[in-house]
PDB file of C-alpha atoms and ligand atoms in Angstrom:
ATOM      1  CA  MET A   1     -29.019  25.832  29.334  1.00 75.00           C
ATOM      2  CA  LEU A   2     -28.872  29.063  31.392  1.00 90.00           C
ATOM      3  CA  ARG A   3     -30.366  32.182  29.954  1.00 97.00           C
ATOM      4  CA  PRO A   4     -28.205  35.242  30.448  1.00 98.00           C
ATOM      5  CA  LEU A   5     -28.087  37.006  33.736  1.00 98.00           C
ATOM      6  CA  LEU A   6     -29.584  40.399  33.531  1.00 98.00           C
ATOM      7  CA  ILE A   7     -29.887  43.242  36.071  1.00 99.00           C
ATOM      8  CA  ALA A   8     -32.700  45.549  35.388  1.00 99.00           C
ATOM      9  CA  PRO A   9     -32.591  48.759  37.623  1.00 99.00           C
ATOM     10  CA  SER A  10     -36.193  50.215  38.264  1.00 99.00           C
ATOM     11  CA  VAL A  11     -36.029  53.997  37.778  1.00 98.00           C
ATOM     12  CA  LEU A  12     -38.972  54.265  40.234  1.00 98.00           C
ATOM     13  CA  ALA A  13     -36.247  54.515  42.923  1.00 98.00           C
ATOM     14  CA  SER A  14     -34.357  57.340  40.941  1.00 98.00           C
ATOM     15  CA  ASP A  15     -34.501  60.963  41.421  1.00 98.00           C
ATOM     16  CA  PHE A  16     -37.561  61.942  39.021  1.00 98.00           C
ATOM     17  CA  SER A  17     -36.122  65.627  38.817  1.00 98.00           C
ATOM     18  CA  ARG A  18     -33.202  64.177  36.819  1.00 98.00           C
ATOM     19  CA  LEU A  19     -34.525  61.158  35.078  1.00 98.00           C
ATOM     20  CA  GLY A  20     -32.484  61.496  31.885  1.00 98.00           C
ATOM     21  CA  GLU A  21     -29.229  61.723  33.968  1.00 98.00           C
ATOM     22  CA  GLU A  22     -30.305  58.801  36.213  1.00 98.00           C
ATOM     23  CA  VAL A  23     -30.942  56.659  33.159  1.00 98.00           C
ATOM     24  CA  ARG A  24     -27.660  57.422  31.780  1.00 98.00           C
ATOM     25  CA  ASP A  25     -25.856  56.939  35.096  1.00 98.00           C
ATOM     26  CA  VAL A  26     -27.380  53.410  35.631  1.00 98.00           C
ATOM     27  CA  ASP A  27     -26.675  52.445  32.021  1.00 99.00           C
ATOM     28  CA  GLN A  28     -22.905  53.426  32.446  1.00 98.00           C
ATOM     29  CA  ALA A  29     -23.025  51.735  35.954  1.00 98.00           C
ATOM     30  CA  GLY A  30     -23.712  48.338  34.244  1.00 98.00           C
ATOM     31  CA  ALA A  31     -27.498  48.030  33.911  1.00 99.00           C
ATOM     32  CA  ASP A  32     -28.435  45.370  31.353  1.00 99.00           C
ATOM     33  CA  TRP A  33     -32.090  46.540  31.022  1.00 99.00           C
ATOM     34  CA  ILE A  34     -33.942  49.662  32.280  1.00 99.00           C
ATOM     35  CA  HIS A  35     -36.998  48.679  34.166  1.00 99.00           C
ATOM     36  CA  LEU A  36     -39.952  51.127  33.853  1.00 99.00           C
ATOM     37  CA  ASP A  37     -42.820  50.794  36.327  1.00 99.00           C
ATOM     38  CA  VAL A  38     -46.072  52.339  35.058  1.00 99.00           C
ATOM     39  CA  MET A  39     -48.678  52.752  37.717  1.00 99.00           C
ATOM     40  CA  ASP A  40     -52.239  54.098  37.167  1.00 98.00           C
ATOM     41  CA  GLY A  41     -53.723  54.533  40.752  1.00 98.00           C
ATOM     42  CA  HIS A  42     -56.391  51.991  39.893  1.00 98.00           C
ATOM     43  CA  PHE A  43     -54.706  48.675  39.369  1.00 98.00           C
ATOM     44  CA  VAL A  44     -52.148  49.552  42.056  1.00 98.00           C
ATOM     45  CA  PRO A  45     -52.561  52.243  44.773  1.00 98.00           C
ATOM     46  CA  ASN A  46     -49.865  54.530  43.284  1.00 98.00           C
ATOM     47  CA  ILE A  47     -49.372  56.657  40.294  1.00 98.00           C
ATOM     48  CA  SER A  48     -45.983  56.835  38.569  1.00 98.00           C
ATOM     49  CA  PHE A  49     -45.334  57.809  34.845  1.00 98.00           C
ATOM     50  CA  GLY A  50     -46.830  57.250  31.430  1.00 98.00           C
ATOM     51  CA  PRO A  51     -45.492  56.897  27.785  1.00 98.00           C
ATOM     52  CA  ASP A  52     -44.496  60.395  27.429  1.00 98.00           C
ATOM     53  CA  VAL A  53     -42.079  60.182  30.204  1.00 98.00           C
ATOM     54  CA  ILE A  54     -40.728  56.926  28.819  1.00 99.00           C
ATOM     55  CA  LYS A  55     -40.291  58.703  25.495  1.00 99.00           C
ATOM     56  CA  ALA A  56     -38.365  61.498  27.148  1.00 98.00           C
ATOM     57  CA  MET A  57     -35.998  58.824  28.713  1.00 98.00           C
ATOM     58  CA  ARG A  58     -35.476  56.872  25.466  1.00 99.00           C
ATOM     59  CA  PRO A  59     -32.664  59.084  23.943  1.00 98.00           C
ATOM     60  CA  HIS A  60     -30.519  58.585  27.272  1.00 99.00           C
ATOM     61  CA  SER A  61     -29.926  54.845  26.714  1.00 99.00           C
ATOM     62  CA  LYS A  62     -29.679  52.227  24.108  1.00 98.00           C
ATOM     63  CA  LYS A  63     -30.383  49.420  26.616  1.00 98.00           C
ATOM     64  CA  VAL A  64     -33.486  47.467  26.534  1.00 99.00           C
ATOM     65  CA  PHE A  65     -36.623  49.220  27.827  1.00 99.00           C
ATOM     66  CA  ASP A  66     -38.407  46.819  30.030  1.00 99.00           C
ATOM     67  CA  THR A  67     -41.868  48.269  30.620  1.00 99.00           C
ATOM     68  CA  HIS A  68     -44.015  46.929  33.460  1.00 99.00           C
ATOM     69  CA  LEU A  69     -47.572  47.951  33.180  1.00 99.00           C
ATOM     70  CA  MET A  70     -49.408  48.095  36.337  1.00 99.00           C
ATOM     71  CA  ILE A  71     -52.486  49.428  34.836  1.00 98.00           C
ATOM     72  CA  ALA A  72     -56.102  48.219  34.021  1.00 98.00           C
ATOM     73  CA  PRO A  73     -57.235  48.353  31.422  1.00 98.00           C
ATOM     74  CA  CYS A  74     -53.983  47.966  29.590  1.00 98.00           C
ATOM     75  CA  ASP A  75     -55.059  47.182  25.917  1.00 98.00           C
ATOM     76  CA  PRO A  76     -55.937  50.856  24.988  1.00 98.00           C
ATOM     77  CA  TYR A  77     -52.483  51.996  25.997  1.00 98.00           C
ATOM     78  CA  LEU A  78     -50.109  49.285  24.297  1.00 98.00           C
ATOM     79  CA  ASP A  79     -49.587  51.075  21.172  1.00 98.00           C
ATOM     80  CA  ALA A  80     -48.524  54.305  23.109  1.00 99.00           C
ATOM     81  CA  PHE A  81     -45.960  52.292  25.129  1.00 99.00           C
ATOM     82  CA  ALA A  82     -44.695  50.646  22.128  1.00 99.00           C
ATOM     83  CA  LYS A  83     -44.251  54.029  20.262  1.00 99.00           C
ATOM     84  CA  ALA A  84     -42.509  55.439  23.220  1.00 99.00           C
ATOM     85  CA  GLY A  85     -39.724  53.093  22.867  1.00 98.00           C
ATOM     86  CA  SER A  86     -40.399  50.075  25.001  1.00 99.00           C
ATOM     87  CA  ASP A  87     -38.719  46.895  23.851  1.00 99.00           C
ATOM     88  CA  ILE A  88     -40.637  44.623  26.173  1.00 99.00           C
ATOM     89  CA  ILE A  89     -44.130  45.308  27.367  1.00 99.00           C
ATOM     90  CA  THR A  90     -45.287  43.404  30.428  1.00 99.00           C
ATOM     91  CA  VAL A  91     -48.983  43.354  31.413  1.00 99.00           C
ATOM     92  CA  HIS A  92     -50.362  41.816  34.716  1.00 99.00           C
ATOM     93  CA  ALA A  93     -52.443  38.609  34.401  1.00 98.00           C
ATOM     94  CA  GLU A  94     -54.950  40.037  36.806  1.00 98.00           C
ATOM     95  CA  ALA A  95     -55.398  43.419  34.787  1.00 97.00           C
ATOM     96  CA  GLY A  96     -58.256  42.071  32.668  1.00 92.00           C
ATOM     97  CA  PRO A  97     -60.168  39.058  31.333  1.00 95.00           C
ATOM     98  CA  HIS A  98     -58.254  38.890  28.035  1.00 98.00           C
ATOM     99  CA  LEU A  99     -54.503  38.225  28.714  1.00 98.00           C
ATOM    100  CA  HIS A 100     -54.294  36.165  25.508  1.00 98.00           C
ATOM    101  CA  ARG A 101     -55.630  39.124  23.342  1.00 98.00           C
ATOM    102  CA  SER A 102     -53.125  41.657  25.099  1.00 98.00           C
ATOM    103  CA  LEU A 103     -50.131  39.409  24.421  1.00 98.00           C
ATOM    104  CA  GLN A 104     -51.223  38.926  20.844  1.00 98.00           C
ATOM    105  CA  ALA A 105     -51.450  42.865  20.507  1.00 98.00           C
ATOM    106  CA  ILE A 106     -48.113  43.439  22.012  1.00 98.00           C
ATOM    107  CA  ARG A 107     -46.534  40.923  19.630  1.00 98.00           C
ATOM    108  CA  ALA A 108     -48.389  42.479  16.722  1.00 98.00           C
ATOM    109  CA  LEU A 109     -46.687  45.900  17.601  1.00 99.00           C
ATOM    110  CA  GLY A 110     -43.426  44.106  17.185  1.00 98.00           C
ATOM    111  CA  LYS A 111     -42.501  44.123  20.780  1.00 99.00           C
ATOM    112  CA  LYS A 112     -41.654  41.291  23.270  1.00 99.00           C
ATOM    113  CA  ALA A 113     -44.459  40.304  25.401  1.00 99.00           C
ATOM    114  CA  GLY A 114     -44.371  39.577  29.114  1.00 99.00           C
ATOM    115  CA  VAL A 115     -46.972  38.577  31.818  1.00 99.00           C
ATOM    116  CA  SER A 116     -46.563  39.583  35.411  1.00 99.00           C
ATOM    117  CA  LEU A 117     -48.114  37.634  38.393  1.00 99.00           C
ATOM    118  CA  ASN A 118     -49.013  39.175  41.672  1.00 99.00           C
ATOM    119  CA  PRO A 119     -47.986  37.235  44.713  1.00 98.00           C
ATOM    120  CA  ALA A 120     -51.538  35.680  45.099  1.00 98.00           C
ATOM    121  CA  THR A 121     -51.787  34.715  41.407  1.00 98.00           C
ATOM    122  CA  PRO A 122     -51.170  30.999  40.684  1.00 98.00           C
ATOM    123  CA  VAL A 123     -48.838  30.118  37.772  1.00 98.00           C
ATOM    124  CA  GLY A 124     -51.405  28.084  36.061  1.00 98.00           C
ATOM    125  CA  VAL A 125     -52.913  31.255  34.477  1.00 98.00           C
ATOM    126  CA  LEU A 126     -49.772  31.056  32.103  1.00 98.00           C
ATOM    127  CA  GLU A 127     -50.593  27.570  30.947  1.00 98.00           C
ATOM    128  CA  HIS A 128     -52.639  28.384  27.822  1.00 98.00           C
ATOM    129  CA  VAL A 129     -50.496  31.490  26.824  1.00 98.00           C
ATOM    130  CA  VAL A 130     -47.231  29.855  27.045  1.00 98.00           C
ATOM    131  CA  ASP A 131     -46.624  30.125  23.245  1.00 98.00           C
ATOM    132  CA  LEU A 132     -47.023  33.879  23.480  1.00 98.00           C
ATOM    133  CA  LEU A 133     -44.617  34.552  26.181  1.00 98.00           C
ATOM    134  CA  ASP A 134     -41.147  36.122  25.972  1.00 98.00           C
ATOM    135  CA  LEU A 135     -40.969  36.903  29.628  1.00 99.00           C
ATOM    136  CA  VAL A 136     -42.605  35.998  32.876  1.00 99.00           C
ATOM    137  CA  LEU A 137     -42.290  38.616  35.627  1.00 99.00           C
ATOM    138  CA  ILE A 138     -42.907  37.212  39.135  1.00 99.00           C
ATOM    139  CA  MET A 139     -43.693  39.926  41.826  1.00 99.00           C
ATOM    140  CA  SER A 140     -41.936  39.255  45.001  1.00 99.00           C
ATOM    141  CA  VAL A 141     -43.881  42.167  46.707  1.00 99.00           C
ATOM    142  CA  ASN A 142     -47.353  43.525  46.129  1.00 98.00           C
ATOM    143  CA  PRO A 143     -47.029  45.930  43.220  1.00 98.00           C
ATOM    144  CA  GLY A 144     -47.396  49.690  43.773  1.00 98.00           C
ATOM    145  CA  PHE A 145     -44.241  50.743  45.817  1.00 98.00           C
ATOM    146  CA  GLY A 146     -40.563  50.310  46.028  1.00 98.00           C
ATOM    147  CA  GLY A 147     -38.706  49.465  49.073  1.00 98.00           C
ATOM    148  CA  GLN A 148     -40.817  46.644  50.301  1.00 98.00           C
ATOM    149  CA  ALA A 149     -39.762  43.330  51.865  1.00 98.00           C
ATOM    150  CA  PHE A 150     -39.109  40.289  49.629  1.00 98.00           C
ATOM    151  CA  ILE A 151     -41.811  37.652  49.856  1.00 98.00           C
ATOM    152  CA  PRO A 152     -39.993  34.310  50.047  1.00 98.00           C
ATOM    153  CA  ALA A 153     -42.923  32.444  48.444  1.00 98.00           C
ATOM    154  CA  ALA A 154     -41.800  33.905  45.057  1.00 98.00           C
ATOM    155  CA  ILE A 155     -38.821  31.371  45.145  1.00 98.00           C
ATOM    156  CA  GLU A 156     -41.133  28.436  44.809  1.00 98.00           C
ATOM    157  CA  LYS A 157     -43.022  30.214  42.021  1.00 98.00           C
ATOM    158  CA  VAL A 158     -39.828  30.738  40.046  1.00 98.00           C
ATOM    159  CA  ARG A 159     -39.330  26.921  40.059  1.00 98.00           C
ATOM    160  CA  ALA A 160     -42.906  26.405  38.844  1.00 98.00           C
ATOM    161  CA  VAL A 161     -42.530  28.878  36.021  1.00 98.00           C
ATOM    162  CA  LYS A 162     -39.294  27.328  35.099  1.00 98.00           C
ATOM    163  CA  MET A 163     -40.847  23.962  34.814  1.00 98.00           C
ATOM    164  CA  LEU A 164     -43.792  25.434  32.736  1.00 98.00           C
ATOM    165  CA  THR A 165     -41.639  27.287  30.290  1.00 98.00           C
ATOM    166  CA  ALA A 166     -38.874  24.607  29.952  1.00 97.00           C
ATOM    167  CA  GLY A 167     -37.322  24.270  26.662  1.00 96.00           C
ATOM    168  CA  ARG A 168     -38.812  27.774  25.497  1.00 98.00           C
ATOM    169  CA  PRO A 169     -36.901  31.024  25.019  1.00 98.00           C
ATOM    170  CA  VAL A 170     -38.596  32.772  27.962  1.00 98.00           C
ATOM    171  CA  ASP A 171     -36.884  35.142  30.536  1.00 98.00           C
ATOM    172  CA  ILE A 172     -37.858  34.708  34.160  1.00 98.00           C
ATOM    173  CA  GLU A 173     -37.787  38.037  35.878  1.00 99.00           C
ATOM    174  CA  VAL A 174     -38.331  38.692  39.717  1.00 99.00           C
ATOM    175  CA  ASP A 175     -39.277  42.078  40.977  1.00 99.00           C
ATOM    176  CA  GLY A 176     -39.747  43.542  44.385  1.00 99.00           C
ATOM    177  CA  GLY A 177     -37.275  43.457  47.399  1.00 98.00           C
ATOM    178  CA  VAL A 178     -34.446  42.112  45.334  1.00 99.00           C
ATOM    179  CA  THR A 179     -31.044  42.865  46.934  1.00 98.00           C
ATOM    180  CA  ALA A 180     -27.459  41.343  47.001  1.00 98.00           C
ATOM    181  CA  ASP A 181     -28.902  39.029  49.831  1.00 98.00           C
ATOM    182  CA  THR A 182     -32.215  37.865  48.430  1.00 98.00           C
ATOM    183  CA  VAL A 183     -30.931  37.422  44.673  1.00 98.00           C
ATOM    184  CA  SER A 184     -29.073  34.225  45.581  1.00 98.00           C
ATOM    185  CA  ALA A 185     -32.089  32.108  46.183  1.00 98.00           C
ATOM    186  CA  ILE A 186     -33.940  33.548  43.313  1.00 98.00           C
ATOM    187  CA  ALA A 187     -31.107  32.894  40.905  1.00 98.00           C
ATOM    188  CA  ALA A 188     -30.701  29.364  42.279  1.00 98.00           C
ATOM    189  CA  ALA A 189     -34.261  28.722  41.627  1.00 98.00           C
ATOM    190  CA  GLY A 190     -33.974  29.642  38.008  1.00 98.00           C
ATOM    191  CA  ALA A 191     -34.760  33.369  37.410  1.00 98.00           C
ATOM    192  CA  ASN A 192     -32.408  35.110  35.071  1.00 98.00           C
ATOM    193  CA  VAL A 193     -33.573  38.764  35.167  1.00 99.00           C
ATOM    194  CA  PHE A 194     -33.346  40.688  38.375  1.00 99.00           C
ATOM    195  CA  VAL A 195     -35.225  44.013  38.943  1.00 99.00           C
ATOM    196  CA  ALA A 196     -33.924  46.245  41.600  1.00 99.00           C
ATOM    197  CA  GLY A 197     -34.956  49.779  42.503  1.00 98.00           C
ATOM    198  CA  SER A 198     -33.788  50.648  45.990  1.00 98.00           C
ATOM    199  CA  ALA A 199     -30.959  48.261  46.152  1.00 99.00           C
ATOM    200  CA  VAL A 200     -29.495  49.900  42.965  1.00 99.00           C
ATOM    201  CA  PHE A 201     -30.160  53.576  43.699  1.00 98.00           C
ATOM    202  CA  LYS A 202     -29.143  53.648  47.286  1.00 98.00           C
ATOM    203  CA  GLY A 203     -26.367  56.064  47.671  1.00 98.00           C
ATOM    204  CA  GLY A 204     -27.737  58.416  44.971  1.00 97.00           C
ATOM    205  CA  ALA A 205     -24.538  58.696  42.746  1.00 98.00           C
ATOM    206  CA  PRO A 206     -22.773  56.821  39.833  1.00 98.00           C
ATOM    207  CA  ALA A 207     -20.167  55.096  41.931  1.00 98.00           C
ATOM    208  CA  ALA A 208     -22.692  53.752  44.235  1.00 98.00           C
ATOM    209  CA  TYR A 209     -24.927  52.510  41.394  1.00 99.00           C
ATOM    210  CA  LYS A 210     -21.841  50.635  39.972  1.00 98.00           C
ATOM    211  CA  ALA A 211     -21.039  49.092  43.312  1.00 98.00           C
ATOM    212  CA  ASN A 212     -24.728  48.242  44.009  1.00 99.00           C
ATOM    213  CA  ILE A 213     -25.221  46.507  40.632  1.00 98.00           C
ATOM    214  CA  SER A 214     -21.902  44.579  40.915  1.00 98.00           C
ATOM    215  CA  ALA A 215     -22.983  43.262  44.286  1.00 98.00           C
ATOM    216  CA  ILE A 216     -26.270  41.950  43.066  1.00 98.00           C
ATOM    217  CA  ARG A 217     -24.589  40.579  39.872  1.00 98.00           C
ATOM    218  CA  ASP A 218     -21.786  38.747  41.812  1.00 98.00           C
ATOM    219  CA  ALA A 219     -24.296  37.235  44.207  1.00 98.00           C
ATOM    220  CA  ALA A 220     -26.435  36.064  41.243  1.00 98.00           C
ATOM    221  CA  MET A 221     -23.482  34.604  39.427  1.00 98.00           C
ATOM    222  CA  LEU A 222     -22.153  32.744  42.456  1.00 98.00           C
ATOM    223  CA  ALA A 223     -25.671  31.189  42.888  1.00 98.00           C
ATOM    224  CA  ARG A 224     -25.716  30.236  39.214  1.00 97.00           C
ATOM    225  CA  GLY A 225     -22.302  28.507  39.642  1.00 96.00           C
ATOM    226  CA  GLU A 226     -20.801  31.063  37.205  1.00 94.00           C
ATOM    227  CA  MET A 227     -17.952  32.210  39.371  1.00 78.00           C
ATOM    228  CA  ALA A 228     -14.535  30.437  39.334  1.00 54.00           C
TER     229      ALA A 228
HETATM  230  C1  LIG B   1     -43.131  47.594  42.443  1.00 65.36           C
HETATM  231  C2  LIG B   1     -42.307  47.684  41.215  1.00 65.36           C
HETATM  232  C3  LIG B   1     -40.895  47.449  41.355  1.00 65.36           C
HETATM  233  C4  LIG B   1     -40.280  48.373  42.348  1.00 65.36           C
HETATM  234  C5  LIG B   1     -39.177  47.445  42.876  1.00 65.36           C
HETATM  235  O1  LIG B   1     -44.477  47.748  42.226  1.00 65.36           O
HETATM  236  O2  LIG B   1     -42.951  46.856  40.142  1.00 65.36           O
HETATM  237  O3  LIG B   1     -40.227  47.313  40.050  1.00 65.36           O
HETATM  238  O4  LIG B   1     -39.751  49.400  41.765  1.00 65.36           O
HETATM  239  O5  LIG B   1     -38.541  48.167  43.972  1.00 65.36           O
HETATM  240  P1  LIG B   1     -37.582  47.657  45.131  1.00 65.36           P
HETATM  241  O6  LIG B   1     -36.413  47.069  44.328  1.00 65.36           O
HETATM  242  O7  LIG B   1     -37.170  48.935  45.853  1.00 65.36           O
HETATM  243  O8  LIG B   1     -38.399  46.566  45.834  1.00 65.36           O
HETATM  244 ZN1  LIG B   2     -41.675  46.550  38.221  1.00 65.36          ZN
END
């Protein structure tokens, strides 16, 4: 059975001087989730925003806040990201030696738990935490920056994660270089959540966001065989 098709715009590509408005605009434009990229300048070579900024965005949308932590260590900050209003908290498998503990901690906070895999990280790291997973986020670029080119090897990884999580209620999300062109192969491979930063925010205005989200959604639907 297909899990629902979800488009998760990454506000990393938005105008940070108008974050609240940008969140409202992508919400109205048809976003299913709001993807929040947290970067620490240590785990990844860029710094974005932290829990206080997420808290400030929270009143601007009722959609699921999908927090992608690119930080190490992550455990000391999970509580703050939960309190800030995250619905899903995703940590990187590479961020520390205690992935199992981090997932337990996220669930103990009452949030959905995700694991993200860098392009070089094998799917096997998920094998012994599969019971603690609500989501797997497959990076299709090296994390740290928006606007990079999609790495096609991610497609094979989606298939492997699909097999590993078969029969379980786990969302498979792909992040990095997702566009109306690249989304088809990703959707056909079995991913159901599509993160897009530059491909959604290009055009810089609500009408463009709506058209951009629709283009990605239509291509994904077609690949899933959902269009008449
Ligand atoms: C990259 C982030 C992505 C990024 C995607 O480290 O995790 O979510 O915003 O940006 P695009 O869609 O522009 O590749
Ligand atoms: Zn992300």
